[in-house]
Coordinates of C-alpha atoms and ligand atoms in Angstrom, one line a residue:
M1 CA 9.8 -49.7 72.4
G2 CA 11.2 -47.4 75.0
Y3 CA 14.7 -46.3 75.4
E4 CA 16.8 -49.1 76.9
T5 CA 20.4 -49.7 76.8
E6 CA 23.3 -50.5 79.1
L7 CA 24.9 -47.1 79.1
K8 CA 28.2 -48.5 80.3
L9 CA 31.8 -48.3 79.4
F10 CA 33.4 -51.2 77.6
I11 CA 37.0 -51.6 78.9
D12 CA 39.2 -54.8 78.6
G13 CA 36.3 -56.9 77.4
A14 CA 34.0 -56.1 80.2
W15 CA 31.0 -53.7 80.5
R16 CA 30.9 -51.5 83.6
A17 CA 29.8 -48.1 84.9
G18 CA 32.4 -45.4 84.9
E19 CA 33.8 -44.0 88.2
G20 CA 33.5 -40.4 87.2
D21 CA 30.5 -38.0 87.3
I22 CA 27.0 -38.6 86.1
A23 CA 25.8 -36.9 82.9
P24 CA 22.2 -36.8 81.8
V25 CA 21.2 -38.2 78.3
I26 CA 18.5 -35.8 76.9
N27 CA 15.9 -36.5 74.2
P28 CA 16.2 -33.5 71.9
A29 CA 12.6 -33.9 70.6
N30 CA 11.1 -33.0 74.1
G31 CA 14.1 -32.0 76.3
E32 CA 13.4 -34.7 78.7
T33 CA 16.2 -36.7 80.5
I34 CA 15.9 -40.3 79.3
A35 CA 19.0 -41.8 81.1
E36 CA 22.0 -41.1 83.2
L37 CA 25.5 -41.9 82.1
S38 CA 28.4 -42.5 84.4
L39 CA 31.5 -41.0 83.0
A40 CA 35.0 -42.5 83.0
S41 CA 37.6 -41.4 85.7
T42 CA 41.2 -41.1 84.9
G43 CA 41.6 -44.5 86.6
D44 CA 39.1 -46.0 84.0
L45 CA 41.1 -44.5 81.2
D46 CA 44.4 -45.9 82.6
Q47 CA 42.8 -49.3 82.5
A48 CA 41.6 -48.8 78.9
L49 CA 45.1 -47.7 78.0
E50 CA 46.7 -50.6 79.7
A51 CA 44.3 -53.0 78.0
A52 CA 44.8 -51.5 74.6
H53 CA 48.6 -51.8 75.0
R54 CA 48.5 -55.4 76.2
A55 CA 46.2 -56.6 73.4
W56 CA 48.0 -55.0 70.6
P57 CA 50.7 -57.6 69.8
A58 CA 48.2 -60.5 69.5
W59 CA 45.7 -58.5 67.5
R60 CA 48.4 -57.3 64.9
E61 CA 49.7 -60.8 64.6
L62 CA 46.2 -62.4 64.1
D63 CA 45.7 -63.9 60.7
V64 CA 44.0 -61.1 58.6
E65 CA 41.2 -63.6 57.7
K66 CA 40.3 -63.9 61.4
R67 CA 40.4 -60.2 61.9
A68 CA 38.2 -59.9 59.0
G69 CA 35.9 -62.6 60.1
I70 CA 35.1 -60.7 63.4
L71 CA 34.5 -57.5 61.5
H72 CA 32.1 -59.2 59.0
K73 CA 30.3 -60.7 62.0
A74 CA 29.9 -57.3 63.6
A75 CA 28.5 -55.9 60.4
D76 CA 25.9 -58.7 60.2
L77 CA 24.9 -58.0 63.8
L78 CA 24.5 -54.3 63.1
R79 CA 22.3 -55.1 60.1
E80 CA 20.1 -57.5 62.2
R81 CA 19.8 -55.0 65.0
S82 CA 19.5 -51.9 62.7
E83 CA 15.9 -51.0 63.6
A84 CA 16.4 -51.3 67.4
I85 CA 19.7 -49.4 67.2
G86 CA 18.1 -46.8 64.9
R87 CA 15.4 -46.2 67.5
L88 CA 18.1 -45.5 70.2
L89 CA 19.8 -43.1 67.9
T90 CA 16.7 -41.2 67.1
Q91 CA 15.8 -40.9 70.8
E92 CA 19.2 -39.6 71.6
Q93 CA 20.0 -37.5 68.6
G94 CA 16.7 -36.6 67.0
K95 CA 17.0 -37.6 63.4
P96 CA 14.1 -39.3 61.6
L97 CA 14.1 -43.1 62.1
T98 CA 14.6 -44.0 58.5
E99 CA 17.8 -41.8 58.5
A100 CA 18.9 -43.4 61.7
I101 CA 18.4 -47.0 60.4
G102 CA 20.3 -45.9 57.2
E103 CA 23.2 -44.7 59.4
V104 CA 23.3 -48.1 61.1
L105 CA 23.3 -50.0 57.8
G106 CA 26.0 -47.6 56.4
S107 CA 28.2 -48.4 59.5
A108 CA 27.8 -52.2 58.7
Q109 CA 29.1 -51.5 55.2
M110 CA 32.1 -49.8 56.7
F111 CA 33.0 -53.0 58.7
D112 CA 32.5 -55.1 55.6
Y113 CA 34.5 -52.9 53.3
F114 CA 37.5 -52.6 55.6
A115 CA 37.5 -56.3 56.6
E116 CA 38.2 -56.9 52.8
E117 CA 40.5 -54.0 52.1
A118 CA 42.8 -55.1 54.9
K119 CA 43.5 -58.3 52.9
R120 CA 44.6 -56.3 49.9
G121 CA 46.9 -53.9 51.7
G122 CA 50.2 -55.3 50.4
G123 CA 53.5 -53.4 50.1
R124 CA 56.0 -53.4 47.2
V125 CA 59.3 -55.1 46.2
L126 CA 62.0 -52.7 44.8
V127 CA 64.3 -53.5 41.9
R128 CA 67.6 -54.9 43.2
P129 CA 70.6 -57.0 42.0
T130 CA 69.9 -60.8 42.1
G131 CA 70.3 -62.0 45.6
Q132 CA 69.3 -58.8 47.2
R133 CA 65.9 -57.7 48.3
S134 CA 64.3 -54.4 49.4
I135 CA 60.7 -54.4 50.4
V136 CA 58.4 -51.8 51.7
I137 CA 55.6 -53.0 54.0
P138 CA 52.7 -51.3 55.7
Q139 CA 52.3 -52.1 59.4
P140 CA 49.7 -51.1 61.9
V141 CA 50.4 -47.7 63.6
G142 CA 49.4 -49.1 67.0
P143 CA 47.0 -48.3 69.7
T144 CA 44.6 -45.5 68.5
A145 CA 42.3 -42.9 70.2
T146 CA 39.3 -41.8 68.3
F147 CA 37.1 -38.9 69.2
T148 CA 33.7 -38.6 67.3
P149 CA 30.7 -36.2 67.4
W150 CA 27.0 -36.5 67.9
N151 CA 25.7 -35.7 64.4
F152 CA 26.4 -39.3 63.0
P153 CA 27.4 -41.0 66.2
I154 CA 27.5 -44.5 64.9
Y155 CA 28.7 -44.0 61.3
L156 CA 31.6 -41.7 62.2
L157 CA 32.6 -44.0 64.9
A158 CA 32.4 -47.0 62.6
K159 CA 34.5 -45.2 59.9
K160 CA 37.3 -44.9 62.4
V161 CA 37.0 -48.1 64.3
A162 CA 36.5 -50.4 61.3
A163 CA 39.7 -49.1 59.5
A164 CA 41.8 -49.1 62.6
L165 CA 40.8 -52.6 63.7
A166 CA 41.2 -54.0 60.1
A167 CA 44.7 -52.5 60.0
G168 CA 45.6 -54.3 63.1
C169 CA 45.5 -51.5 65.6
T170 CA 43.7 -51.6 69.1
V171 CA 41.5 -48.8 69.8
I172 CA 40.1 -46.6 72.5
S173 CA 37.0 -44.7 71.3
K174 CA 35.4 -41.6 72.9
P175 CA 32.0 -41.2 71.2
P176 CA 29.8 -38.2 72.1
E177 CA 28.3 -38.2 75.5
E178 CA 24.9 -37.2 74.0
T179 CA 24.5 -40.6 72.4
P180 CA 25.8 -43.4 74.5
G181 CA 23.0 -45.9 73.8
C182 CA 23.6 -46.2 70.1
T183 CA 27.4 -46.0 70.2
G184 CA 27.2 -48.7 73.0
A185 CA 25.2 -50.9 70.7
L186 CA 28.1 -50.7 68.1
A187 CA 30.4 -51.8 70.9
K188 CA 28.0 -54.6 71.8
A189 CA 28.0 -55.8 68.1
L190 CA 31.9 -56.0 68.3
D191 CA 31.7 -57.7 71.6
D192 CA 29.2 -60.2 70.4
A193 CA 31.1 -60.8 67.3
G194 CA 34.1 -62.0 69.3
I195 CA 36.5 -59.0 69.4
P196 CA 39.3 -60.2 71.8
K197 CA 39.6 -58.7 75.2
G198 CA 41.3 -55.2 75.1
V199 CA 41.2 -54.7 71.4
F200 CA 38.4 -52.3 71.5
Q201 CA 37.4 -50.0 74.4
L202 CA 34.5 -47.5 74.6
V203 CA 34.9 -44.7 77.1
H204 CA 32.6 -41.7 77.8
G205 CA 33.8 -38.8 79.8
V206 CA 34.5 -35.1 80.1
P207 CA 35.9 -34.5 76.5
D208 CA 38.8 -32.3 77.5
T209 CA 39.9 -34.7 80.4
V210 CA 39.6 -37.8 78.1
S211 CA 41.5 -36.2 75.2
R212 CA 44.3 -34.8 77.4
H213 CA 44.7 -38.1 79.2
L214 CA 44.7 -40.4 76.1
I215 CA 46.7 -38.1 73.8
G216 CA 49.3 -37.6 76.6
S217 CA 49.8 -41.3 77.1
P218 CA 52.7 -42.9 75.4
V219 CA 50.5 -45.9 74.7
I220 CA 48.5 -44.0 72.0
R221 CA 50.3 -43.8 68.7
K222 CA 47.5 -42.3 66.5
I223 CA 44.6 -39.8 67.1
S224 CA 41.6 -39.5 64.8
F225 CA 39.1 -36.7 65.4
T226 CA 35.9 -35.6 63.8
G227 CA 34.4 -32.3 65.0
S228 CA 34.8 -28.7 64.8
T229 CA 38.0 -26.8 63.6
P230 CA 38.7 -25.0 66.9
V231 CA 38.7 -28.4 68.8
G232 CA 40.8 -30.1 66.1
K233 CA 43.4 -27.3 66.4
H234 CA 43.5 -27.8 70.2
L235 CA 43.9 -31.6 69.8
M236 CA 46.7 -31.1 67.2
K237 CA 48.6 -29.1 69.8
L238 CA 48.2 -31.9 72.3
A239 CA 49.4 -34.5 69.8
A240 CA 52.4 -32.4 68.9
D241 CA 54.1 -33.1 72.2
G242 CA 54.2 -36.7 71.5
M243 CA 54.8 -36.4 67.8
K244 CA 51.6 -38.5 67.3
R245 CA 50.0 -39.2 63.9
I246 CA 46.7 -37.5 63.4
T247 CA 43.6 -37.5 61.1
M248 CA 41.4 -34.4 61.4
E249 CA 38.0 -34.4 59.8
L250 CA 36.8 -30.9 60.7
G251 CA 34.1 -28.4 59.8
G252 CA 33.0 -27.4 56.4
H253 CA 30.9 -24.7 54.6
A254 CA 29.8 -26.4 51.4
P255 CA 29.2 -24.1 48.4
V256 CA 26.7 -25.3 45.8
L257 CA 27.1 -23.7 42.4
V258 CA 23.9 -23.9 40.3
F259 CA 24.2 -23.0 36.6
D260 CA 21.4 -21.9 34.3
D261 CA 21.9 -25.1 32.2
C262 CA 20.9 -27.4 35.0
D263 CA 17.6 -29.3 35.1
L264 CA 16.1 -26.9 37.7
D265 CA 13.2 -29.1 39.0
K266 CA 15.4 -32.2 39.3
T267 CA 18.1 -30.2 41.0
L268 CA 15.7 -28.6 43.6
D269 CA 14.2 -32.1 44.3
M270 CA 17.6 -33.3 45.2
L271 CA 18.9 -30.2 47.0
V272 CA 16.1 -29.6 49.4
P273 CA 16.0 -33.0 51.2
Q274 CA 19.8 -32.9 51.3
K275 CA 19.8 -29.5 52.9
F276 CA 17.4 -30.6 55.7
R277 CA 18.9 -34.1 56.1
N278 CA 19.8 -34.5 59.9
A279 CA 18.5 -31.0 60.4
G280 CA 21.6 -29.6 58.4
Q281 CA 23.9 -31.0 61.1
V282 CA 26.2 -32.5 58.5
C283 CA 29.8 -31.4 57.9
V284 CA 29.2 -31.7 54.1
S285 CA 25.7 -30.2 54.2
P286 CA 24.9 -28.0 51.2
T287 CA 25.1 -24.5 52.8
R288 CA 26.0 -21.6 50.4
F289 CA 23.8 -21.7 47.3
Y290 CA 25.3 -19.6 44.5
V291 CA 22.8 -19.6 41.7
Q292 CA 23.2 -18.1 38.2
E293 CA 21.2 -14.9 37.9
G294 CA 18.8 -15.9 35.1
I295 CA 17.4 -18.7 37.3
Y296 CA 18.0 -17.2 40.7
D297 CA 14.3 -16.0 41.4
A298 CA 12.9 -19.3 40.1
F299 CA 15.4 -21.3 42.2
A300 CA 14.7 -19.4 45.4
R301 CA 11.0 -19.6 44.9
G302 CA 11.1 -23.4 44.2
F303 CA 13.4 -23.9 47.1
A304 CA 11.2 -22.1 49.5
E305 CA 8.0 -23.9 48.2
R306 CA 9.6 -27.3 48.8
T307 CA 11.0 -26.2 52.2
A308 CA 7.5 -25.2 53.5
K309 CA 6.4 -28.8 53.0
V310 CA 9.2 -30.4 55.1
K311 CA 7.4 -32.0 57.9
I312 CA 9.2 -31.4 61.2
G313 CA 8.5 -33.5 64.4
N314 CA 9.7 -36.3 66.6
G315 CA 11.9 -38.5 64.5
L316 CA 10.0 -41.6 65.7
D317 CA 6.8 -40.4 63.9
A318 CA 6.6 -42.0 60.4
D319 CA 5.8 -38.8 58.5
T320 CA 8.7 -36.7 60.1
R321 CA 11.1 -35.5 57.5
M322 CA 13.2 -33.4 59.8
G323 CA 13.8 -33.8 63.6
P324 CA 15.0 -31.4 66.2
L325 CA 18.6 -30.1 66.6
A326 CA 20.7 -32.6 68.5
N327 CA 21.2 -30.4 71.6
G328 CA 20.0 -27.2 73.2
R329 CA 23.0 -25.1 72.6
R330 CA 22.5 -25.3 68.8
V331 CA 19.1 -23.5 69.0
P332 CA 20.5 -20.1 70.2
A333 CA 23.5 -20.5 67.9
I334 CA 21.3 -20.9 64.8
T335 CA 18.9 -18.1 66.0
D336 CA 21.8 -15.7 66.3
L337 CA 23.0 -16.5 62.8
V338 CA 19.6 -16.0 61.3
E339 CA 19.0 -12.7 63.2
D340 CA 22.4 -11.4 62.0
A341 CA 21.7 -12.3 58.4
K342 CA 18.3 -10.6 58.6
A343 CA 19.8 -7.5 60.1
R344 CA 22.3 -7.3 57.2
G345 CA 19.5 -7.5 54.6
A346 CA 18.8 -11.1 54.0
R347 CA 15.3 -11.9 53.0
V348 CA 13.5 -14.8 54.9
L349 CA 11.7 -17.0 52.3
A350 CA 10.8 -19.8 54.7
G351 CA 11.1 -20.6 58.3
G352 CA 13.4 -18.5 60.5
E353 CA 12.2 -19.3 64.0
A354 CA 12.9 -21.7 66.8
G355 CA 10.3 -24.2 67.9
E356 CA 8.4 -24.1 71.2
A357 CA 9.2 -27.5 72.9
G358 CA 12.4 -29.5 72.4
F359 CA 15.3 -28.3 70.4
F360 CA 13.5 -27.5 67.1
F361 CA 14.4 -25.0 64.5
Q362 CA 12.3 -24.4 61.4
P363 CA 13.8 -25.4 58.0
T364 CA 14.9 -21.9 56.9
V365 CA 15.7 -20.3 53.5
L366 CA 17.5 -17.0 53.4
A367 CA 17.9 -15.1 50.1
D368 CA 20.3 -12.3 49.1
V369 CA 22.6 -13.1 52.0
P370 CA 25.6 -10.8 52.0
N371 CA 29.1 -12.2 52.4
E372 CA 29.4 -10.1 55.6
A373 CA 26.8 -12.1 57.4
Q374 CA 28.2 -14.4 59.9
A375 CA 26.4 -17.4 58.6
M376 CA 28.3 -17.0 55.3
N377 CA 31.6 -17.3 57.2
V378 CA 31.1 -19.7 60.1
E379 CA 29.7 -23.2 59.8
P380 CA 25.9 -22.9 60.5
F381 CA 25.6 -26.6 61.2
G382 CA 21.8 -26.3 61.2
P383 CA 18.8 -26.2 58.9
V384 CA 19.5 -23.0 57.1
A385 CA 20.0 -22.5 53.4
L386 CA 21.8 -19.3 52.3
M387 CA 21.4 -18.0 48.8
R388 CA 22.9 -15.4 46.4
S389 CA 23.2 -15.0 42.7
F390 CA 26.2 -14.8 40.5
A391 CA 26.9 -13.7 36.9
S392 CA 29.9 -15.6 35.6
E393 CA 31.6 -19.0 36.3
D394 CA 34.7 -17.1 37.5
E395 CA 32.6 -15.3 40.1
A396 CA 31.0 -18.5 41.3
L397 CA 34.4 -20.2 41.6
H398 CA 35.8 -17.2 43.5
E399 CA 32.9 -17.4 46.0
A400 CA 33.3 -21.2 46.4
N401 CA 36.9 -20.8 47.3
R402 CA 36.5 -17.7 49.4
L403 CA 36.4 -19.3 52.8
P404 CA 39.3 -21.0 54.8
F405 CA 37.2 -24.3 54.7
G406 CA 37.6 -27.0 52.0
L407 CA 35.5 -30.1 52.8
A408 CA 32.8 -30.6 50.2
A409 CA 31.4 -28.6 47.3
F410 CA 28.7 -29.3 44.7
V411 CA 28.1 -28.2 41.2
F412 CA 24.9 -28.5 39.3
T413 CA 25.3 -28.1 35.5
E414 CA 24.7 -30.2 32.3
N415 CA 27.8 -28.7 30.7
G416 CA 30.5 -31.3 30.7
R417 CA 33.4 -29.0 30.2
R418 CA 32.3 -26.7 32.9
A419 CA 32.0 -29.7 35.2
N420 CA 35.5 -30.7 34.4
R421 CA 36.9 -27.3 35.0
L422 CA 35.1 -26.8 38.3
G423 CA 35.9 -30.3 39.5
D424 CA 39.6 -29.4 39.2
A425 CA 39.5 -25.8 40.3
I426 CA 37.3 -25.9 43.5
E427 CA 39.4 -26.2 46.6
S428 CA 37.8 -29.0 48.6
G429 CA 38.4 -32.6 49.6
M430 CA 35.3 -33.8 47.7
V431 CA 33.3 -32.4 44.8
G432 CA 29.8 -33.7 43.9
I433 CA 28.7 -33.0 40.3
N434 CA 25.0 -33.3 40.0
N435 CA 25.4 -35.7 42.9
F436 CA 25.4 -35.8 46.7
A437 CA 26.7 -39.4 47.2
I438 CA 30.2 -38.4 48.4
S439 CA 30.4 -40.4 51.6
V440 CA 30.9 -44.0 50.6
A441 CA 33.0 -46.8 52.0
D442 CA 35.4 -47.1 49.0
A443 CA 36.3 -43.5 48.4
P444 CA 38.4 -41.1 50.5
F445 CA 36.5 -38.7 52.6
G446 CA 38.3 -35.7 54.1
G447 CA 39.1 -32.0 53.8
I448 CA 41.7 -29.6 52.9
K449 CA 42.6 -26.0 54.3
E450 CA 41.0 -25.6 57.8
S451 CA 38.7 -28.6 57.1
G452 CA 41.6 -30.8 58.2
F453 CA 43.7 -33.4 56.6
G454 CA 43.8 -37.2 56.2
S455 CA 41.1 -39.3 54.6
E456 CA 38.6 -41.8 55.9
G457 CA 37.1 -44.4 53.6
G458 CA 38.8 -46.1 50.8
V459 CA 42.4 -47.4 50.6
E460 CA 43.5 -44.1 52.1
G461 CA 41.3 -44.7 55.1
L462 CA 43.1 -48.0 55.8
A463 CA 46.6 -46.3 55.2
S464 CA 45.9 -43.7 57.8
Y465 CA 46.2 -46.5 60.4
Q466 CA 49.4 -47.8 59.0
V467 CA 53.1 -46.8 59.1
T468 CA 55.6 -47.7 56.3
K469 CA 58.7 -49.8 56.9
A470 CA 61.5 -50.4 54.4
I471 CA 63.5 -53.6 54.9
H472 CA 66.8 -53.9 52.8
Q473 CA 68.5 -57.3 52.7
A474 CA 71.8 -57.8 51.0
Ligands
NAD1 P1 32.4 -28.5 70.0 O1 33.4 -27.9 69.2 O2 32.4 -28.2 71.5 O3 32.4 -30.1 69.9 C1 32.5 -30.8 68.7 C2 32.8 -32.3 69.0 O4 34.1 -32.3 69.6 C3 31.8 -32.9 70.0 O5 31.6 -34.2 69.7 C4 32.6 -32.8 71.3 O6 32.2 -33.8 72.3 C5 34.0 -32.9 70.9 N1 34.9 -32.2 71.7 C6 34.8 -30.9 72.3 N2 35.9 -30.6 73.0 C7 36.7 -31.7 73.0 C8 37.9 -31.9 73.6 N3 38.6 -31.1 74.3 N4 38.5 -33.2 73.3 C9 37.8 -34.2 72.6 N5 36.6 -33.9 72.0 C10 36.1 -32.7 72.2 O7 31.0 -28.1 69.5 P2 29.5 -28.6 69.5 O8 28.6 -27.6 70.2 O9 29.4 -30.0 69.9 O10 29.3 -28.4 68.0 C11 29.4 -27.2 67.4 C12 30.2 -27.2 66.1 O11 31.1 -28.3 65.9 C13 29.3 -27.3 65.0 O12 28.8 -26.0 64.6 C14 30.1 -27.8 63.9 O13 30.9 -26.7 63.3 C15 31.1 -28.7 64.6 N6 30.8 -30.0 64.4 C16 31.3 -30.7 63.4 C17 31.1 -32.0 63.2 C18 31.7 -32.8 61.9 O14 31.1 -33.7 61.5 N7 32.8 -32.3 61.3 C19 30.4 -32.8 64.0 C20 29.7 -32.1 65.1 C21 30.2 -30.8 65.4

């Protein structure tokens, strides 16, 4: 099946081309242009704002069972179409097809989860003298603007949209311009599921123009962004002018603390595929591996041996385990980080080079990487594992908490007391202990420190699209 999709904007219940400039859509596996996308003009954005404003009262008042029914139907359609949508995603973004299909199925789960969670979101009744009532109720915050990136273009969009719609908000989403086919397919599923006109709009455009226009509009009451910390800070400043509520899911630099009491082979068998999943372009990707000194050499050797076997190629090929990077600008960015680490004394145990065609970079393992290396301080967001050894638990904890980021962290140990201590002491929004399953529909996902604030997923994810009202009756 070739690349085929509408590549249009979805505004006020209708599909149409944007009135702005044209942007190419590129297949990162070969660098070829596969489609052209017409971007939104400010006039298109005004129509989206007007539609979201107009549709909100009826959507918030709609029986929650009916809202949930539409979201469940969208989930069913995503599951039915998962293979076709997965192919669009692989062609636009590069990840192996099995990962792409998994992403679509995970997105369907988000719609199912929030459809049900919305029904449970009650408030509370306060203790008052007989005849008086004080109640606290959650209400939808209102028209919401979402901005999502290219690494998980469907899943990250679904996380925001499913929660916001379930809460009773209308939504304008700006997904990444790199992947309009697969995000358009998500909008198509909502359209086919019967989402009322104006409740959900999908707009592509020049990111800075779209975010300034939407965040600057009095219609928008809430902003939810996933992306890099610098862009998050910029959007927060824009939101401050209108005192708008925000959720910021930003960059990370996940430490992995590996203790000598872990099951080494089992740990390596888990770690290596996780490191190279989506070519490392994952905000919670395991990145800084701190390994206890007694097992450091065996760990590094085992990691490098497994890495050398990771088959890279076009994500549509059945045996591919790692695809290209999602866009051309990531290749020089990763090359610079690897060269800098080498110049500072890091040893290359595997990979280390860019590919020839497409946006490929070899799965790379760097050992003895000094803390001064840039890669140990800025988010690599690529297929690079960085390793160093540690002597004591205190030293490992100090390294884990060294950076201003605090999104995810991982610990591998069979010592239960140590697991408890580190689970408490590591500064991050999520800690995985002998486990990588930290992004699930029913649990909060989000960072602290410069990794942002606010949670997606779980009851917290629904609450992020609600405001609280207290009603006192004498
Ligand atoms: P970038 O910072 O330019 O963009 C990151 C995302 O933000 C993209 O989706 C982009 O479309 C969007 N964006 C950029 N400027 C915007 C604006 N003014 N208004 C609204 N949206 C805007 O960087 P990039 O080259 O796309 O990626 C580089 C870095 O971004 C990575 O190294 C990584 O650190 C981070 N990133 C993080 C995530 C995540 O899941 N947290 C996802 C993608 C990228």
